[in-house]
Coordinates of C-alpha atoms and ligand atoms in Angstrom, one line a residue:
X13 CA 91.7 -31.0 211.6
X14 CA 89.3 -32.5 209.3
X15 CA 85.7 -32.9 208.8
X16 CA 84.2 -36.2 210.7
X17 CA 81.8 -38.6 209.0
X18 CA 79.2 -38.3 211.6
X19 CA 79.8 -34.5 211.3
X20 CA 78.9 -34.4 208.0
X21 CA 76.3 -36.8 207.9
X22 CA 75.0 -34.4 210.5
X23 CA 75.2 -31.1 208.6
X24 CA 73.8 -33.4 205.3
X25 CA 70.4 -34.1 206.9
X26 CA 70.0 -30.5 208.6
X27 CA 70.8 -29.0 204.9
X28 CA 68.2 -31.0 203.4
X29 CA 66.0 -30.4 206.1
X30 CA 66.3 -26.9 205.5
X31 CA 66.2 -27.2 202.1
X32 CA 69.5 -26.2 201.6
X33 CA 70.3 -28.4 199.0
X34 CA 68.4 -31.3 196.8
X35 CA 68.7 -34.9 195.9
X36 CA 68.6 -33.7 191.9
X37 CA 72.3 -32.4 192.2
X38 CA 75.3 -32.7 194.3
X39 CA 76.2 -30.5 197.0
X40 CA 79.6 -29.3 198.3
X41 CA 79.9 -28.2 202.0
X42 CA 83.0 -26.3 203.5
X43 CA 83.2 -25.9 207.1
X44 CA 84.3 -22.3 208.2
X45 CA 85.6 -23.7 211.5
X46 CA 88.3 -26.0 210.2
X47 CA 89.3 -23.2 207.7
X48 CA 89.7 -21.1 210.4
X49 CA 91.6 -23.9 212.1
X50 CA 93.9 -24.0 209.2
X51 CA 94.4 -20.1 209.1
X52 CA 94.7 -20.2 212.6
X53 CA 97.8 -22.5 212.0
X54 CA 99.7 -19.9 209.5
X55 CA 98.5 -16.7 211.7
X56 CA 100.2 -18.2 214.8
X57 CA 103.2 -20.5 213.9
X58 CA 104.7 -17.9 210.9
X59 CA 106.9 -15.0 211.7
X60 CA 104.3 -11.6 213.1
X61 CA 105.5 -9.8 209.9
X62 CA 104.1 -12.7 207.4
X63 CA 101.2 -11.6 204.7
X64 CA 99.5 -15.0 203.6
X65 CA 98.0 -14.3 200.4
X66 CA 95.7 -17.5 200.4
X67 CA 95.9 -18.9 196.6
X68 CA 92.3 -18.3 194.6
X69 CA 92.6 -20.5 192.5
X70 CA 92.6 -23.5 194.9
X71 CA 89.0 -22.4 196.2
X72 CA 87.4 -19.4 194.6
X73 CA 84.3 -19.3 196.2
X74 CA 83.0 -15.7 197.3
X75 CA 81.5 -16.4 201.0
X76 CA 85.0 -18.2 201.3
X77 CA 87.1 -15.6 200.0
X78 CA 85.3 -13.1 201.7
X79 CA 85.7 -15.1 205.1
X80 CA 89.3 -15.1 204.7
X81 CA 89.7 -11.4 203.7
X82 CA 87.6 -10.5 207.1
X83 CA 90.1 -12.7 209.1
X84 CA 92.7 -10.4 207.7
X85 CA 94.7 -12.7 205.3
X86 CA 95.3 -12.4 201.5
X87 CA 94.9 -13.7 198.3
X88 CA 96.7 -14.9 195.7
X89 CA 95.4 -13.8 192.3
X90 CA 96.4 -16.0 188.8
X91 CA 94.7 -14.0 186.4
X92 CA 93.3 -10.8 186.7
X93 CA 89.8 -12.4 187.1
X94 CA 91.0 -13.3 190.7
X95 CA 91.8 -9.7 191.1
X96 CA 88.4 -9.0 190.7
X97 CA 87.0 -11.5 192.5
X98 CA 89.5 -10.6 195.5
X99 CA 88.0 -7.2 195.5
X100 CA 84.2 -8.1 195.3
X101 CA 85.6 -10.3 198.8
X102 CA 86.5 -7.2 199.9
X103 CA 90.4 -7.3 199.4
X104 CA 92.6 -3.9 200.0
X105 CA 94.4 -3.5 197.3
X106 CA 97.6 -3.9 200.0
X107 CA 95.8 -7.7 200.6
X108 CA 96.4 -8.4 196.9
X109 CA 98.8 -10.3 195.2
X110 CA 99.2 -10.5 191.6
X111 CA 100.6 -13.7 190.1
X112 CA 99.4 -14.3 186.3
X113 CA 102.5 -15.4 184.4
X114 CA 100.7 -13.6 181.2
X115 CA 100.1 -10.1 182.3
X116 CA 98.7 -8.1 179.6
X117 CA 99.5 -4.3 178.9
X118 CA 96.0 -3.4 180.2
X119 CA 96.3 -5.5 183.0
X120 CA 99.3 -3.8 184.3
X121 CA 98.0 -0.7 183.6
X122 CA 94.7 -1.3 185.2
X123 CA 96.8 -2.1 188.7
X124 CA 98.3 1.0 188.4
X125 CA 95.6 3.4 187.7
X126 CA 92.8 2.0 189.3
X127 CA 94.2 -0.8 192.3
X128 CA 97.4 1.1 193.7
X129 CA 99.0 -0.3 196.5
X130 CA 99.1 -4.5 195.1
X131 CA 102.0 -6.9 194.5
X132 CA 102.6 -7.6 191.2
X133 CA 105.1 -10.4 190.7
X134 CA 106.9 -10.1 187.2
X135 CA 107.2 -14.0 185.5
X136 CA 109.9 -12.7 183.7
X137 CA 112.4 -10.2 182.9
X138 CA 110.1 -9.4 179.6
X139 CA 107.1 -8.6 182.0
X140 CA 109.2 -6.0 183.7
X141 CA 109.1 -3.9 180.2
X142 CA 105.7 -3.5 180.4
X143 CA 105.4 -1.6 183.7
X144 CA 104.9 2.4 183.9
X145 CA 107.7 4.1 185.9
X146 CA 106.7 5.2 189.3
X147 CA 104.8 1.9 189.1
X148 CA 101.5 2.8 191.7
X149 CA 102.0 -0.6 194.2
X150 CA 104.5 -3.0 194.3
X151 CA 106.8 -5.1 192.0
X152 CA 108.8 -8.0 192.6
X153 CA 110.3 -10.3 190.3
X154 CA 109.8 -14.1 189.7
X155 CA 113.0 -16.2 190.1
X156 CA 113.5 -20.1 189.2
X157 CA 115.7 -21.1 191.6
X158 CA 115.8 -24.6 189.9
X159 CA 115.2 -26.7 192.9
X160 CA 114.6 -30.2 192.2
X161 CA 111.5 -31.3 194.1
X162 CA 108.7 -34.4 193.9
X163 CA 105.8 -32.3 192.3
X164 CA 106.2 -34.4 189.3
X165 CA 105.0 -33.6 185.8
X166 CA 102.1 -31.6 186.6
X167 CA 103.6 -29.6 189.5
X168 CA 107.2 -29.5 189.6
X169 CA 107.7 -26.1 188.1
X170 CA 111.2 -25.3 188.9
X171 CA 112.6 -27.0 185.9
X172 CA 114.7 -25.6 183.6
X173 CA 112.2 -24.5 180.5
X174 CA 109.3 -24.1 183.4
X175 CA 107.2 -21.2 181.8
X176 CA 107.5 -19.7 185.2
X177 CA 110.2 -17.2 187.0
X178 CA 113.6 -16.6 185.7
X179 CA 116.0 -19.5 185.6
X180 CA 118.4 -18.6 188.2
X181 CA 120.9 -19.6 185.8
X182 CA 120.2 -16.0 184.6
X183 CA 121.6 -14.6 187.7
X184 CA 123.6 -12.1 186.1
X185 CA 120.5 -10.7 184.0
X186 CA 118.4 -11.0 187.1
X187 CA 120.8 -8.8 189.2
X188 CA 121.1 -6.2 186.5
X189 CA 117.3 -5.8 186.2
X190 CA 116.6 -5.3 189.6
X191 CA 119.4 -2.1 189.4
X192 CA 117.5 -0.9 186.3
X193 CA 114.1 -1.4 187.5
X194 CA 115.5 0.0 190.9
X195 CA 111.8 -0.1 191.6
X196 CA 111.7 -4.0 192.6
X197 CA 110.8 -4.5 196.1
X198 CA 110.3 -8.4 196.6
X199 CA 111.6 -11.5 194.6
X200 CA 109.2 -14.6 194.4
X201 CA 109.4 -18.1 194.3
X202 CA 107.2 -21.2 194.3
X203 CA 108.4 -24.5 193.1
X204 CA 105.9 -27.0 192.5
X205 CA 102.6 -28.0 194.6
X206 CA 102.1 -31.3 196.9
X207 CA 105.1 -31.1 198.6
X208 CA 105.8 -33.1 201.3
X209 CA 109.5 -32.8 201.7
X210 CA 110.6 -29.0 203.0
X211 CA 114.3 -29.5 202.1
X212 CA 113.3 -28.3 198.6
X213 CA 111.7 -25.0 199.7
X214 CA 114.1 -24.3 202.2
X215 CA 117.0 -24.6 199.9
X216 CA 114.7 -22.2 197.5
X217 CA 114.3 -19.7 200.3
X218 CA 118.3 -19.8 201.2
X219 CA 119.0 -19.0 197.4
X220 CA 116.4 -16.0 196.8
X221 CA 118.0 -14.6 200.3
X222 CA 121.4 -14.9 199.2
X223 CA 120.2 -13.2 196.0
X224 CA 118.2 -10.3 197.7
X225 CA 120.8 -9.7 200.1
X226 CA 123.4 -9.6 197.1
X227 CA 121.0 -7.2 195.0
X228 CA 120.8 -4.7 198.0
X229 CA 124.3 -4.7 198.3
X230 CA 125.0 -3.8 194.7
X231 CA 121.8 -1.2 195.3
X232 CA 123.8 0.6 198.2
X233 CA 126.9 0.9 196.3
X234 CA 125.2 2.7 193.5
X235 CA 123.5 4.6 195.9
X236 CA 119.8 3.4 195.3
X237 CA 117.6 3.6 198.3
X238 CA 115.3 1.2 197.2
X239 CA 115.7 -2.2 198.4
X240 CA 114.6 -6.0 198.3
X241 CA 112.1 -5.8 201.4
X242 CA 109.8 -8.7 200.7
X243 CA 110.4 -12.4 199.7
X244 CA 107.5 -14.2 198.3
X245 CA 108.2 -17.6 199.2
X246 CA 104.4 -19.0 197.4
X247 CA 102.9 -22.1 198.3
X248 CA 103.0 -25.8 197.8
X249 CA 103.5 -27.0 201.0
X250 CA 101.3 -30.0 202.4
X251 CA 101.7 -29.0 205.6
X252 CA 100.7 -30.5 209.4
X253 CA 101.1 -28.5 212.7
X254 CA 103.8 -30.6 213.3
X255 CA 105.9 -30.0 209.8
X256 CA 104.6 -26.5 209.5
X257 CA 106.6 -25.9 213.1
X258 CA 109.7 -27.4 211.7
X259 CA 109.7 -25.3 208.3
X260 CA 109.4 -22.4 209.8
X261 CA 112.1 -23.1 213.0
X262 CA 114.6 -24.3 210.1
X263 CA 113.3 -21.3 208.1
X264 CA 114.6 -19.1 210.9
X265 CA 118.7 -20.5 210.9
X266 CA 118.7 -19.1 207.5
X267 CA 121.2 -16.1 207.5
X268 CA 119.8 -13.2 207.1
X269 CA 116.4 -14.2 206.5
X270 CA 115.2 -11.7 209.4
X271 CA 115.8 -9.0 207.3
X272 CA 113.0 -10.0 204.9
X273 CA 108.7 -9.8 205.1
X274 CA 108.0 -12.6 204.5
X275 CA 104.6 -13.2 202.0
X276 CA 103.5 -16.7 201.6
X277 CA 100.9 -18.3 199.1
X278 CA 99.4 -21.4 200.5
X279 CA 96.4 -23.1 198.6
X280 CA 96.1 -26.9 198.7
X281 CA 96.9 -26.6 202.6
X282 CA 94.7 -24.1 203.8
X283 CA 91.7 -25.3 201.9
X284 CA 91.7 -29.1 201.2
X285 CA 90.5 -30.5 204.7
X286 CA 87.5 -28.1 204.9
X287 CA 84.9 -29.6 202.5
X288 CA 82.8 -32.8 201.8
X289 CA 80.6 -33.5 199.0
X290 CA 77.5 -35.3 199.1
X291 CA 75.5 -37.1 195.9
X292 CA 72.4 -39.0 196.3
X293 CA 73.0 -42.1 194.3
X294 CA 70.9 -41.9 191.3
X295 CA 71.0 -45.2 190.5
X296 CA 72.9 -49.0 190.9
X297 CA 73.4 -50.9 188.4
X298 CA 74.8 -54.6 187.6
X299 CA 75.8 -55.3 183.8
X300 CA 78.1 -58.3 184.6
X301 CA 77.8 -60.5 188.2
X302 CA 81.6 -61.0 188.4
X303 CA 82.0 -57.0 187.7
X304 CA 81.8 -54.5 190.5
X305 CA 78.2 -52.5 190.2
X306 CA 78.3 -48.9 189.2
X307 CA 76.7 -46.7 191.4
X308 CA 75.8 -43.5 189.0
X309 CA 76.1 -39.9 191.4
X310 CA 75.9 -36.1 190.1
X311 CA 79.5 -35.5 189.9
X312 CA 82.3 -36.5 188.4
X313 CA 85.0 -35.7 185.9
X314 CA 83.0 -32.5 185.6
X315 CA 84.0 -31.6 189.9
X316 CA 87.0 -34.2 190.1
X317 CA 88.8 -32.9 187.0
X318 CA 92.5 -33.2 188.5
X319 CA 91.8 -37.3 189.6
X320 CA 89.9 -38.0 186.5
X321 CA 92.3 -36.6 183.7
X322 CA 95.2 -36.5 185.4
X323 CA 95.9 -40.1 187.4
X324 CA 97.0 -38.2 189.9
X325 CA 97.1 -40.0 193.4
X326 CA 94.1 -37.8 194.5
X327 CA 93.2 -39.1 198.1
X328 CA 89.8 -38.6 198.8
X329 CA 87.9 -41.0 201.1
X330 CA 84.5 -42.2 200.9
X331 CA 81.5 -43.4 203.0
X332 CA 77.9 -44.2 202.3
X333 CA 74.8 -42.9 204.6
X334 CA 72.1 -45.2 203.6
X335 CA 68.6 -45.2 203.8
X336 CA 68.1 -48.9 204.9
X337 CA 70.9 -49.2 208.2
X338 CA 72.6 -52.1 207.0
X339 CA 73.3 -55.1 209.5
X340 CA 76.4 -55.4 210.9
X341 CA 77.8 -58.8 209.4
X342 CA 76.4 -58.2 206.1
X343 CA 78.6 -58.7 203.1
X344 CA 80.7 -55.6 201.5
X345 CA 80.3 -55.3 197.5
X346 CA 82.5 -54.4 194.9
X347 CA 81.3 -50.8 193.2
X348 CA 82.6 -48.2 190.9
X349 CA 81.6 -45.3 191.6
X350 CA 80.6 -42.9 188.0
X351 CA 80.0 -39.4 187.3
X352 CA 77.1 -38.6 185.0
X353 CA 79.4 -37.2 181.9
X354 CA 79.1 -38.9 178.7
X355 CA 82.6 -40.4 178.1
X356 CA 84.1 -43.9 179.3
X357 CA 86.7 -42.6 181.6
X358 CA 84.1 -40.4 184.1
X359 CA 85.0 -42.7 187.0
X360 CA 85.7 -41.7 190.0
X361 CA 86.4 -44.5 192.3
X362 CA 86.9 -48.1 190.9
X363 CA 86.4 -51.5 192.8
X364 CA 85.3 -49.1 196.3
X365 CA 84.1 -52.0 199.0
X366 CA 80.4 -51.0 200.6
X367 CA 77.9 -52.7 202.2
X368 CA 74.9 -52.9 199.6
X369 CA 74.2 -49.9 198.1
X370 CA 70.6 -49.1 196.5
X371 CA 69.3 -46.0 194.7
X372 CA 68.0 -42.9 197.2
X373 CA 71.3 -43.6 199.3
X374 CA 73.9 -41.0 199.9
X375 CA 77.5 -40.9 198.7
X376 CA 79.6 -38.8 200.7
X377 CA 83.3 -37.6 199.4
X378 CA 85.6 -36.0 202.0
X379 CA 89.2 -33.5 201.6
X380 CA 87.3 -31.9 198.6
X381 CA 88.1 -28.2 199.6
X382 CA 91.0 -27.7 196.9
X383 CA 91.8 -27.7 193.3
X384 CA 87.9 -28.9 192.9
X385 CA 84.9 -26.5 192.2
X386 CA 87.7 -23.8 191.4
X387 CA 88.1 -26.2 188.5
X388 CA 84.9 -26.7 187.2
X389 CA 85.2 -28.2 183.6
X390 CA 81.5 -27.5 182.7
X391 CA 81.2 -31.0 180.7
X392 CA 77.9 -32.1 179.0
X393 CA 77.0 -28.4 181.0
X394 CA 75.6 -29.7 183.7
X395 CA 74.5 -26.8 186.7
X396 CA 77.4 -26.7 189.1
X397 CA 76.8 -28.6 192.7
X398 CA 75.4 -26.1 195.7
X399 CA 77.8 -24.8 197.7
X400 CA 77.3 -24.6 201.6
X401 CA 79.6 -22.5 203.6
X402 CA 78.7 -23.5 207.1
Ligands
PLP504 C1 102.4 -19.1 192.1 C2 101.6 -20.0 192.9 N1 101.4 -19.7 194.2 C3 100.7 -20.5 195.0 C4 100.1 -21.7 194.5 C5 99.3 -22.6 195.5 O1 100.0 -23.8 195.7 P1 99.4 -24.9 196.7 O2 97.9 -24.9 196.5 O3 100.1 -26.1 196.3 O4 99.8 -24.4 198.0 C6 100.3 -22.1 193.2 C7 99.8 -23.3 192.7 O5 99.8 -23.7 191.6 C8 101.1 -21.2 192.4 O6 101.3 -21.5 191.1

C-alpha cells in the first residue's frame, strides 16, 4: 500500500488550510493507515508467537512510536537514547529490545536496575563481561553468521571484520559462552538492510537454529535448565505481501525452527511507504538556457542525507501541484531539484522532467517514511520540517 498523489495533494491543502503547516518550511506527512497496513502484514502473515520490535532508528518520531506501541508491537532500540524514547511511547520494558553494538557499563547497568524485563543483545563475546549475574531481563548474544548478501558497502554487515555479532567462524567460543553465561536466552542475527533476495536470511536463520539447537543440547548434558528460547532474526527485508508469505512458508521447512519465538526487527519495510513530503518551491531559476533550471525547496541534504552523501539508489518519486493548472500538451522542462544547504552537492533530483514550474508551486516527494527525519543532519541548522501524523 502506498500513499496516492491525489491523496496527498488532498491532505496538503487541508493541512494548510488548517494551518497545520507553512509555506516557510517543509513538511513531512505519515499516514497512520498505511502503517497500520504494513503492521497489519507482520501481525497476520508471521508465526502467533512473533514479537516485532519495529527498528527506531528508521522512524523515530514520538506520535509514531507511540502508535505502534498501542498496536502492541515493539521497538528496536540502537542506542540507549532509543530506550528512552521507547519508554516515553509507552514501551513495557518486555516490548524493548536493546541493540547498541557499544553498550556502556552504565548502560547495562541501568537495564538492569531500573528497566527489568528487556532484551539486551550482546555485539560481542566482550559485551557479555560486562553484564551483572542474575542479569534482571533478558540476554541474547549477537552472531555473524557470514552470509553473503547484496546490501553492499553500506549495508552488508555480515562480512568478516563487520563491527557487528560474532563471526560464526568463532563457533567454538560462541558455544562455550553461552555454557558460561548459562544465562543467554536468544541468539540474534541481521545481515545487512535492502534486501530483496530472502535466500540470504533464510540461510542465516537455518545456521543460528542449528546453532541454538546444538547449544541446548550441550546445555542439557551439563544439566543447565536454561535454554536458547528466542531467535532474533532483525530486519532488512524489503518485503511485499507477496515475498513476505514466501519467507515466512520457507521459514517454516526449517528443522526445528518451531521450537524457537521468533523476534523480528523490521524498519525500512514497515515505515518507508507511509510518508510524503511537501516543499513550496522557493524559487526557479535559469543560469544557463541549455542547462536544466533549479528549482530551490526547504529540504535537502539536510532530510535526504542517505541519497545525497551516499549515491545510494534511493527511489523516491516526485510530482508537482501547481498553482497555475498547466495545459495538457504543454512542454515538460528539464529541472534540478536543490536543497537550501550551502554546499555544491545539495541536490536532490537532477535533470527531473515537469511541466513549467514557477515559484509558490508545490513539490511533493513520496516513500519518505524511513532512514529520513530519523537522520536529520542539522546542516547550516536549519528548523527541522513539521511532522504530520495523520
Ligand atoms: C540490528 C538491526 N536491526 C534492524 C535494522 C532495521 O533494518 P531495516 O530497516 O533494513 O529493516 C537494522 C538496520 O540497520 C539493524 O542494524
Amino acid at each position: 500500500m502506498t500513499i496516492s498523489r491525489q491523496e496527498a495533494e488532498a491532505h496538503y491543502l487541508k493541512a494548510i488550510e488548517k494551518k497545520l503547516c507553512s509555506p516557510e518550511k517543509a513538511t513531512i506527512f505519515y499516514s497512520k493507515q498505511v502503517l497500520d497496513y504494513q503492521l497489519n502484514l507482520l501481525r497476520d502473515i508471521f508465526p502467533a508467537n512473533t514479537k516485532h520490535a519495529i527498528a527506531i532508528k528508521t522512524c523515530n518520531q514520538a506520535d509514531v512510536l507511540a502508535h505502534i506501541i498501542q498496536r502492541g508491537f515493539g521497538l528496536e532500540a540502537a542506542s540507549f537514547e532509543e530506550v528512552l524514547l521507547a519508554k516515553k511511547a509507552g514501551a513495557a520494558n518486555d516490548q524493548i529490545v536493546f541493540d547498541s553494538p557499544v553498550k556502556t557499563i552504565s548502560e547495562i547497568n541501568k537495564c538492569h536496575h531500573e528497566l527489568p524485563g528487556m532484551l539486551l543483545n550482546a555485539n560481542s563475546l566482550e559485551e557479555l563481561k560486562r553484564y551483572p549475574k542474575n542479569f534482571n531481563g533478558h540476554i541474547g548474544l549477537r552472531v555473524n553468521p557470514l552470509v553473503e548478501n547484496a546490501g553492499g558497502t553500506f549495508f552488508n554487515v555480515s562480512t568478516a571484520n563487520s563491527k557487528f555479532g560474532v563471526p560464526i567462524t568463532k563457533r567454538k567460543a560462541i558455544i562455550e559462552n553461552c555454557i558460561q553465561y548459562s544465562e543467554i536466552d536468544c541468539l540474534h542475527f541481521h545481515i545487512g538492510s535492502s534486501l530483496t533476495d530472502l535466500s540470504p536470511n533464510l540461510k542465516a536463520i537455518t545456521t543460528m537454529v542449528a546453532l541454538a539447537v546444538e547449544i541446548n543440547k550441550l546445555r542439557t548434558k551439563k544439566g543447565i535448565e536454561n535454554k536458547i528460547i528466542t531467535l532474533d532474526i532483525g530486519g532488512g527485508i524489503e518485503f511485499d505481501k507477496k515475498t513476505m508469505r514466501e519467507f515466512v512458508a520457507a521459514m517454516h521447512q526449517i528443522p526445528n525452527i518451531s521450537d524457537f519465538n521468533l523476534v523480528t526487527e523490521y524498519g525500512n519495510f514497515v515505515h518507508k511507504h507511509n510518508s510524503f513530503v511537501a516543499s513550496n518551491v522557493e524559487y526557479v531559476l535559469s543560469n544557463d538556457d541549455s542547462l536544466p533550471e533549479l528549482v530551490y525547496v526547504h529540504v535537502g541534504a539536510d532530510l535526504f542525507v542517505r541519497k545525497v552523501y551516499s549515491n545510494l539508489n534511493a527511489n523516491y518519486p516526485c510530482s508537482i501541484l501547481y498553482k497555475d493548472k498547466p495545459e495538457e500538451n504543454a512542454a515538460l522542462q528539464s529541472y534540478n531539484i536543490v536543497g537550501p544547504l550551502c554546499f555544491a552537492g545539495d541536490i536532490l533530483f537532477k535533470d527531473l522532467k515537469f511541466h513549467k514550474i514557477q515559484e509558490g508551486d508545490t513539490l511533493f516527494i513520496f516513500n519518505t517514511g524511513s532512514n529520513t527525519l530519523s537522520m536529520w543532519s542539522g546542516h547550516c541548522s536549519r528548523d527541522l520540517p513539521d511532522f504530520v501524523f495523520y
